PDB file of C-alpha atoms in Angstrom:
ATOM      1  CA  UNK A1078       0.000   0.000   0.000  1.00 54.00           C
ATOM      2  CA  UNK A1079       1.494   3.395  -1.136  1.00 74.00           C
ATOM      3  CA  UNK A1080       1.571   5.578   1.804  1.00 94.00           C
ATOM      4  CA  UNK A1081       1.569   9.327   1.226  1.00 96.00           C
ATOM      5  CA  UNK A1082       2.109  12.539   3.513  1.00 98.00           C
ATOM      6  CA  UNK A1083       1.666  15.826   2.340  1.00 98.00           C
ATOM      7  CA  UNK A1084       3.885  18.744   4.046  1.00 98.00           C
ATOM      8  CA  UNK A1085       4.652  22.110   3.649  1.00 98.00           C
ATOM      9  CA  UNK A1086       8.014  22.877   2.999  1.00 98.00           C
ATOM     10  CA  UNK A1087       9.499  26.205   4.769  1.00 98.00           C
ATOM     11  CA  UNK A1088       9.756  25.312   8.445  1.00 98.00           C
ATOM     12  CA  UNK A1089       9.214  21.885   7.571  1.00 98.00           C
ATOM     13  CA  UNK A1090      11.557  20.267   6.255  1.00 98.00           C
ATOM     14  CA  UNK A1091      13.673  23.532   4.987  1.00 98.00           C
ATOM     15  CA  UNK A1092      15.211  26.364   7.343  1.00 98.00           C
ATOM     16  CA  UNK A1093      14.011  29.399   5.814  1.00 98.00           C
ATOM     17  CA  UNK A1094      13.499  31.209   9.018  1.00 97.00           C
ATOM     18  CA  UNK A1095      17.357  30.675   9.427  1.00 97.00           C
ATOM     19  CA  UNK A1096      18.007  32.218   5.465  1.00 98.00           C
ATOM     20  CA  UNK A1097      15.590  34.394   5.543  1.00 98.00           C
ATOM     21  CA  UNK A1098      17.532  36.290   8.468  1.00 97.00           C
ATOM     22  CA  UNK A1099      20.764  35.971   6.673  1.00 97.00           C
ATOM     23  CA  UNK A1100      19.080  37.974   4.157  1.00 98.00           C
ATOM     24  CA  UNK A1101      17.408  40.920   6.447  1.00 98.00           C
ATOM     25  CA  UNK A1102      21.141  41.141   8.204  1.00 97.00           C
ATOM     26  CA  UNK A1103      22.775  41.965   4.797  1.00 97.00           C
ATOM     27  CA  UNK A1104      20.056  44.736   4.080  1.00 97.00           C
ATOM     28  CA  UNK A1105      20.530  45.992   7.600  1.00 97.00           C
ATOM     29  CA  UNK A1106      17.094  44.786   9.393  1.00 97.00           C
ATOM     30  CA  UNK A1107      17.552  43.438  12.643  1.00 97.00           C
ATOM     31  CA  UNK A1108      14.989  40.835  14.976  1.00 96.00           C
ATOM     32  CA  UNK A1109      13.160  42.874  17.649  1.00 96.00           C
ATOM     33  CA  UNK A1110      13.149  41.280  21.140  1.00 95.00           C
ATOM     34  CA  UNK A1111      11.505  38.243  21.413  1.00 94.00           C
ATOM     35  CA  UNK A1112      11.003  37.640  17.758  1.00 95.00           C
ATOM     36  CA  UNK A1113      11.073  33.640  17.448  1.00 92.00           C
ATOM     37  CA  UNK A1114       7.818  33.746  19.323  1.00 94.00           C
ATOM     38  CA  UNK A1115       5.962  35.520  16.531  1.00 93.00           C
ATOM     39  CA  UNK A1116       5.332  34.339  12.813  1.00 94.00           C
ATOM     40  CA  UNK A1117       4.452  37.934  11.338  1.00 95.00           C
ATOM     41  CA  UNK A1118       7.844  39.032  10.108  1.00 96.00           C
ATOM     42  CA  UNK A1119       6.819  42.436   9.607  1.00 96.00           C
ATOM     43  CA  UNK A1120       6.741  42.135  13.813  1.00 96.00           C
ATOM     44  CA  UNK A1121       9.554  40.051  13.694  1.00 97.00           C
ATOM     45  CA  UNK A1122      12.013  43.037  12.251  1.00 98.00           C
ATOM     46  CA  UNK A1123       9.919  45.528  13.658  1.00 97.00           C
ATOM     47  CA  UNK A1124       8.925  47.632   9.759  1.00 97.00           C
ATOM     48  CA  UNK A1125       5.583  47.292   7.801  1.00 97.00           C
ATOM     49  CA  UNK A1126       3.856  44.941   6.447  1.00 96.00           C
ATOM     50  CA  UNK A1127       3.824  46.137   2.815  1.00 96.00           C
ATOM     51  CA  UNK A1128       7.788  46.424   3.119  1.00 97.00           C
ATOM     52  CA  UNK A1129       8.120  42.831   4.516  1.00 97.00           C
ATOM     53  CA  UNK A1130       5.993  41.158   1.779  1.00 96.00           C
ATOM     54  CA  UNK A1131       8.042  42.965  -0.964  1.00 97.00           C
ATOM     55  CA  UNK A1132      11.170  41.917   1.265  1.00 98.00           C
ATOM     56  CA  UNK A1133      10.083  38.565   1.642  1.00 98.00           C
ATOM     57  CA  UNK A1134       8.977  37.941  -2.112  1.00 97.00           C
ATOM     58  CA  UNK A1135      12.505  38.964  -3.335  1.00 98.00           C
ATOM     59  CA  UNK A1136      14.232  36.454  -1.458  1.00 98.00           C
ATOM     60  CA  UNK A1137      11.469  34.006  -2.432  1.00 98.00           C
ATOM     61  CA  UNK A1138      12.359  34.420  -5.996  1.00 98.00           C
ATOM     62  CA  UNK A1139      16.192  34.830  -5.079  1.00 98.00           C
ATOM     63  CA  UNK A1140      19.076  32.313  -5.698  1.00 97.00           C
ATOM     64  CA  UNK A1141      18.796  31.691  -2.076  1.00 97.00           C
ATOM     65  CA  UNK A1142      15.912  29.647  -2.401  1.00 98.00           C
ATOM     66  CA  UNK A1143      17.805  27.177  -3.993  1.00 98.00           C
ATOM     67  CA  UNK A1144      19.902  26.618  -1.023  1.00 98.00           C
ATOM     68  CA  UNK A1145      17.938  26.433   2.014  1.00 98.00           C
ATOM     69  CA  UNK A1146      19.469  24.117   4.814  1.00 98.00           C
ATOM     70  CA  UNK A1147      17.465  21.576   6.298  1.00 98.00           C
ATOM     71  CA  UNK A1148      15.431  21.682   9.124  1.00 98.00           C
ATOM     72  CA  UNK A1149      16.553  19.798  12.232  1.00 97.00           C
ATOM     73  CA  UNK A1150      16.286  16.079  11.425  1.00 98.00           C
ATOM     74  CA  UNK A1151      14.521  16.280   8.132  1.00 98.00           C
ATOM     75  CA  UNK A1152      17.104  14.913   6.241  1.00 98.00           C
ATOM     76  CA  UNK A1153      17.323  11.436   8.218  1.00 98.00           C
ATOM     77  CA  UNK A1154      13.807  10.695   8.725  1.00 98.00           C
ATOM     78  CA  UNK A1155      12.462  12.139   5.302  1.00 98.00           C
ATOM     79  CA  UNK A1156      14.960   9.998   3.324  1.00 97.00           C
ATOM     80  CA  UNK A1157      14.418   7.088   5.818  1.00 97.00           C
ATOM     81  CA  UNK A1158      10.782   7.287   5.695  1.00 97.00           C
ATOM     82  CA  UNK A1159      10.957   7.584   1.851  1.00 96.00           C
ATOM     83  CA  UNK A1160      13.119   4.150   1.560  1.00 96.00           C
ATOM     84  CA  UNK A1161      10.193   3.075   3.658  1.00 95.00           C
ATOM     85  CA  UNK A1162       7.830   3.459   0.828  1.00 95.00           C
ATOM     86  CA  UNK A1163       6.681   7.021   2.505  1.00 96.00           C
ATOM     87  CA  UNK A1164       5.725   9.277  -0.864  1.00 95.00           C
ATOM     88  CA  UNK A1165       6.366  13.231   0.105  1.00 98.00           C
ATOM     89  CA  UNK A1166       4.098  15.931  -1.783  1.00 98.00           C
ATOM     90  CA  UNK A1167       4.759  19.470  -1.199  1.00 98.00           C
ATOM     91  CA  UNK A1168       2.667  22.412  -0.545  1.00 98.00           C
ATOM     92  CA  UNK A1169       4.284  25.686  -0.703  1.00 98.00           C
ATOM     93  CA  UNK A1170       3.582  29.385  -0.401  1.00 97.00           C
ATOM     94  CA  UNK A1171       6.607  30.218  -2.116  1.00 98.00           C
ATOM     95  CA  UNK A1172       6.143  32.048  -5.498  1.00 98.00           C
ATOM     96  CA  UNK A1173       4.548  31.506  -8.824  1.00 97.00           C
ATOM     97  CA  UNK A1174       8.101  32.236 -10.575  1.00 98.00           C
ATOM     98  CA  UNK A1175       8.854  29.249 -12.424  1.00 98.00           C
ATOM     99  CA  UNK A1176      12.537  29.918 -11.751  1.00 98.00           C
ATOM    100  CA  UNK A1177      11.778  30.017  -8.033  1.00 98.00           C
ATOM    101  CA  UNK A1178       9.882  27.085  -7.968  1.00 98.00           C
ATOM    102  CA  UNK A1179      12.803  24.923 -10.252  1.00 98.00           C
ATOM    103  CA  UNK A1180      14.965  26.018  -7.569  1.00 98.00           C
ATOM    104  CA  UNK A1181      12.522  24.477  -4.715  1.00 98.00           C
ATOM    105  CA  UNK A1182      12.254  21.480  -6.494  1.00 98.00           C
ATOM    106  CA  UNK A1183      16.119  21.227  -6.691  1.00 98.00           C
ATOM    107  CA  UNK A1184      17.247  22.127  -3.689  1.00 98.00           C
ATOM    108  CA  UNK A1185      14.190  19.336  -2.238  1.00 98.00           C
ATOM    109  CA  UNK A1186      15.915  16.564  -4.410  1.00 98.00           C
ATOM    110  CA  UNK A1187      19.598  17.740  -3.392  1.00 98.00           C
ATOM    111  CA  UNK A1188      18.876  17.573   0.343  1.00 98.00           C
ATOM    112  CA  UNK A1189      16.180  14.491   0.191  1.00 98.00           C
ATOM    113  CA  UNK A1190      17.079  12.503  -3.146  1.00 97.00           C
ATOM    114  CA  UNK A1191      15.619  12.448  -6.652  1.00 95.00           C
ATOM    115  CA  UNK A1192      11.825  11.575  -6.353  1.00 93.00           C
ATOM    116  CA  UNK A1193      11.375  11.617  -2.924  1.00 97.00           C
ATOM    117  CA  UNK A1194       9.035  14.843  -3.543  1.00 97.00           C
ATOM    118  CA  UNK A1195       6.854  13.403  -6.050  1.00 96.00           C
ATOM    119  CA  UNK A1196       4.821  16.330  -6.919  1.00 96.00           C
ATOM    120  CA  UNK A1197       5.597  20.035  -5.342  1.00 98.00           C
ATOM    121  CA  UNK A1198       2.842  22.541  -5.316  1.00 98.00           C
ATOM    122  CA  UNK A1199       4.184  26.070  -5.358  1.00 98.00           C
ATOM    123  CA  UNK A1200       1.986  28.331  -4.297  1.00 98.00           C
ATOM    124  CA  UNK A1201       1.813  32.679  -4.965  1.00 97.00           C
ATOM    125  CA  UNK A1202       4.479  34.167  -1.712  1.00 96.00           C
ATOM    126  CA  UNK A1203       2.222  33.907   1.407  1.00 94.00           C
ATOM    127  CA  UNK A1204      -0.851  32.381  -0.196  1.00 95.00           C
ATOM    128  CA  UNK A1205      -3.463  30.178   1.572  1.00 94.00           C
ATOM    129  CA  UNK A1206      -3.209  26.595   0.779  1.00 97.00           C
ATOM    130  CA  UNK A1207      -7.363  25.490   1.041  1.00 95.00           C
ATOM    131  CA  UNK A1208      -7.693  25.345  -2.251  1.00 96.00           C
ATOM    132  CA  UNK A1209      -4.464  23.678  -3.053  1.00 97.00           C
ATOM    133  CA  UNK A1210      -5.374  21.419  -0.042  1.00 97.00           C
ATOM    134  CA  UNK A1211      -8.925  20.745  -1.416  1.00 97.00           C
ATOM    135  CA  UNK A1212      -7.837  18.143  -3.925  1.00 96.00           C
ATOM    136  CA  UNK A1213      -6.433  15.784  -1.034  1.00 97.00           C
ATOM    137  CA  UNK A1214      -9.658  16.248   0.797  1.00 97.00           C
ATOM    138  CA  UNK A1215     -11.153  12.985   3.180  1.00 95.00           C
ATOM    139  CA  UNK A1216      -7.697  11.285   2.150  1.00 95.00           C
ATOM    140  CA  UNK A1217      -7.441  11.730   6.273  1.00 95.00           C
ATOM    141  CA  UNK A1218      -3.162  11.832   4.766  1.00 96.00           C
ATOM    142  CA  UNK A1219      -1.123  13.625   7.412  1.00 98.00           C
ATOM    143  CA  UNK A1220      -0.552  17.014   7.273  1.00 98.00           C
ATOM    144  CA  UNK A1221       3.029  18.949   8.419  1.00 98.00           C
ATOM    145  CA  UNK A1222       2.682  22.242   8.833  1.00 98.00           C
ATOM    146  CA  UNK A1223       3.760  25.277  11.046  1.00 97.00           C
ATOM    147  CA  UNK A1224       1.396  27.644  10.748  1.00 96.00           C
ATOM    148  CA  UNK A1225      -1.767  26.751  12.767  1.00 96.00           C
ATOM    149  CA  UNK A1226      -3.866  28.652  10.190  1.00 95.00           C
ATOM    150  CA  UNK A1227      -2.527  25.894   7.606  1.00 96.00           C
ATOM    151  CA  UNK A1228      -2.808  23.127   9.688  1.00 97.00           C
ATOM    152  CA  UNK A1229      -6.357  24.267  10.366  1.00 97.00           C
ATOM    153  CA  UNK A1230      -7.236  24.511   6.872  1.00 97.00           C
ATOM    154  CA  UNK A1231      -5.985  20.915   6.700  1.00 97.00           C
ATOM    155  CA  UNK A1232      -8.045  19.747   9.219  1.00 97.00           C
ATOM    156  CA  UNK A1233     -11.431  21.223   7.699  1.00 97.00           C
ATOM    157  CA  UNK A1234     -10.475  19.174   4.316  1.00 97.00           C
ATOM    158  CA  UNK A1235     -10.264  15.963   6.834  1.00 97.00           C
ATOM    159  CA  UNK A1236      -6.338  15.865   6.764  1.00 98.00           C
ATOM    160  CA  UNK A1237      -4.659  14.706   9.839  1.00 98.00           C
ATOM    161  CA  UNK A1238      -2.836  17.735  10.890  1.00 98.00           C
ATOM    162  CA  UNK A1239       0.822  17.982  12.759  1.00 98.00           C
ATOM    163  CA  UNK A1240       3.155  21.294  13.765  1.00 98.00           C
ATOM    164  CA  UNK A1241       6.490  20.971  13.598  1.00 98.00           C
ATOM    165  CA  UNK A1242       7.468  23.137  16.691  1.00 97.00           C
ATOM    166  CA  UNK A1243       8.716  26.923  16.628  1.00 97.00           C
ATOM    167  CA  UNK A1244       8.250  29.420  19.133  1.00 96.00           C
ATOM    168  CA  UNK A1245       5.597  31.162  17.638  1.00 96.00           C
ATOM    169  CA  UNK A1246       3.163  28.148  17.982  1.00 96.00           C
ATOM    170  CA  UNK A1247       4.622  26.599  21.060  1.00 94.00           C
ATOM    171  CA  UNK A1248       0.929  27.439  22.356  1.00 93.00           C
ATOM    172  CA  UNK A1249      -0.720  25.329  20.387  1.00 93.00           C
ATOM    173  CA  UNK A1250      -3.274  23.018  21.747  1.00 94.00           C
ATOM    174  CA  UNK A1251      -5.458  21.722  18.414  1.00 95.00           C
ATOM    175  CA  UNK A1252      -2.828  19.497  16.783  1.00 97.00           C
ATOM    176  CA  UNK A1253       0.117  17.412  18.125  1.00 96.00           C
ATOM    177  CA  UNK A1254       3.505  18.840  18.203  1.00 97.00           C
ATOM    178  CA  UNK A1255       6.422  17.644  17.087  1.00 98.00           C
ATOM    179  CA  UNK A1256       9.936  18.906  17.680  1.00 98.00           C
ATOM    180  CA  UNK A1257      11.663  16.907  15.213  1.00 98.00           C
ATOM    181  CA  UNK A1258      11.029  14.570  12.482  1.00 98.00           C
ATOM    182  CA  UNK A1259      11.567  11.590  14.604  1.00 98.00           C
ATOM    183  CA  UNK A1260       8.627  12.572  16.708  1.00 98.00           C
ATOM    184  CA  UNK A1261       6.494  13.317  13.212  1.00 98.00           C
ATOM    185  CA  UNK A1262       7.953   9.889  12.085  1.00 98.00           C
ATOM    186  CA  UNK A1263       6.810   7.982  15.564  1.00 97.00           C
ATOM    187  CA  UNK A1264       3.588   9.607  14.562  1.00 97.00           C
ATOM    188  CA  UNK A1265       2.965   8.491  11.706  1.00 96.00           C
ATOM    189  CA  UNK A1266       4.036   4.926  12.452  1.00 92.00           C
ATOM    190  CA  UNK A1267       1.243   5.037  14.537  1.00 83.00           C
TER     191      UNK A1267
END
């Protein structure tokens, strides 16, 4: 039996927080205080919203993208979860640039091996994912997210929703946590 999990990808199974803020050093933003407990990255770096999207989408469709480190553990339970027979598929509010989104897809099959990702959905920067999630709904396939919004969205489509851990959803108490991907993988092993 083909066993399938759908996950988003930034925060994930990719470090973008840990790019991303590589990126706002060399133009000269700095985190406020207690930043890793909020996801709003205009109130992360303390500027406005419209000036965070546009900051935000430009590193989206930047070389960077390409070559996002991993996140955590991803790399040892994604690839040992695909030689399981685990099939990955991608959700991603990254960018409708198709130049973008080839360098998602290769930077996923660098870190995680050829066809381990068989399909990645790249959403417009900062989209919702309902509809995209809408075509998997009453699969009851996990679900791994970080943003509780997403994970919600998920769960109305009858996905089985998990957070990968960050401080800005540490309070969580609608889905199950995980800190790693050993936890999501203990998870899903049932």
């Amino acid at each position: 039996m083909k066993k399938t999990i759908l996950v988003d990808c930034d925060g994930v199974v990719l470090n973008w927080e840990y790019a991303f803020d590589i990126f706002m050093q060399e133009h000269g933003f700095t985190k406020v205080e207690g930043a890793n407990r909020m996801y709003d990255m205009a109130l992360r770096y303390g500027i406005d919203k419209p000036q965070v999207k546009k900051l935000v989408k430009i590193f989206n469709e930047s070389a960077a993208i390409g070559y996002l480190p991993p996140l955590r553990d991803a790399v040892q339970y994604v690839t040992k979860m695909a030689d399981e027979g685990w099939t990955f598929i991608a959700v991603t509010s990254l960018s409708t640039n198709k130049y973008a989104q080839k360098l998602r897809k290769r930077n996923l099959d660098k870190l995680f091996g050829e066809g381990t990702f068989e399909t990645v959905t790249c959403l417009a920067t900062g989209a919702d994912k309902d509809d995209a999630l809408a075509k998997y709904a009453g699969s009851g396939m996990y679900w791994v997210e970080d943003k509780p919004d997403n994970a919600l969205a998920g769960q109305k489509q009858g996905l089985k929703p998990i957070l990968v851990e960050h401080g800005f959803n540490m309070d969580n108490k609608d889905f199950p946590l995980a800190k790693n991907w050993k936890e999501i993988y203990e998870i899903v092993q049932g």
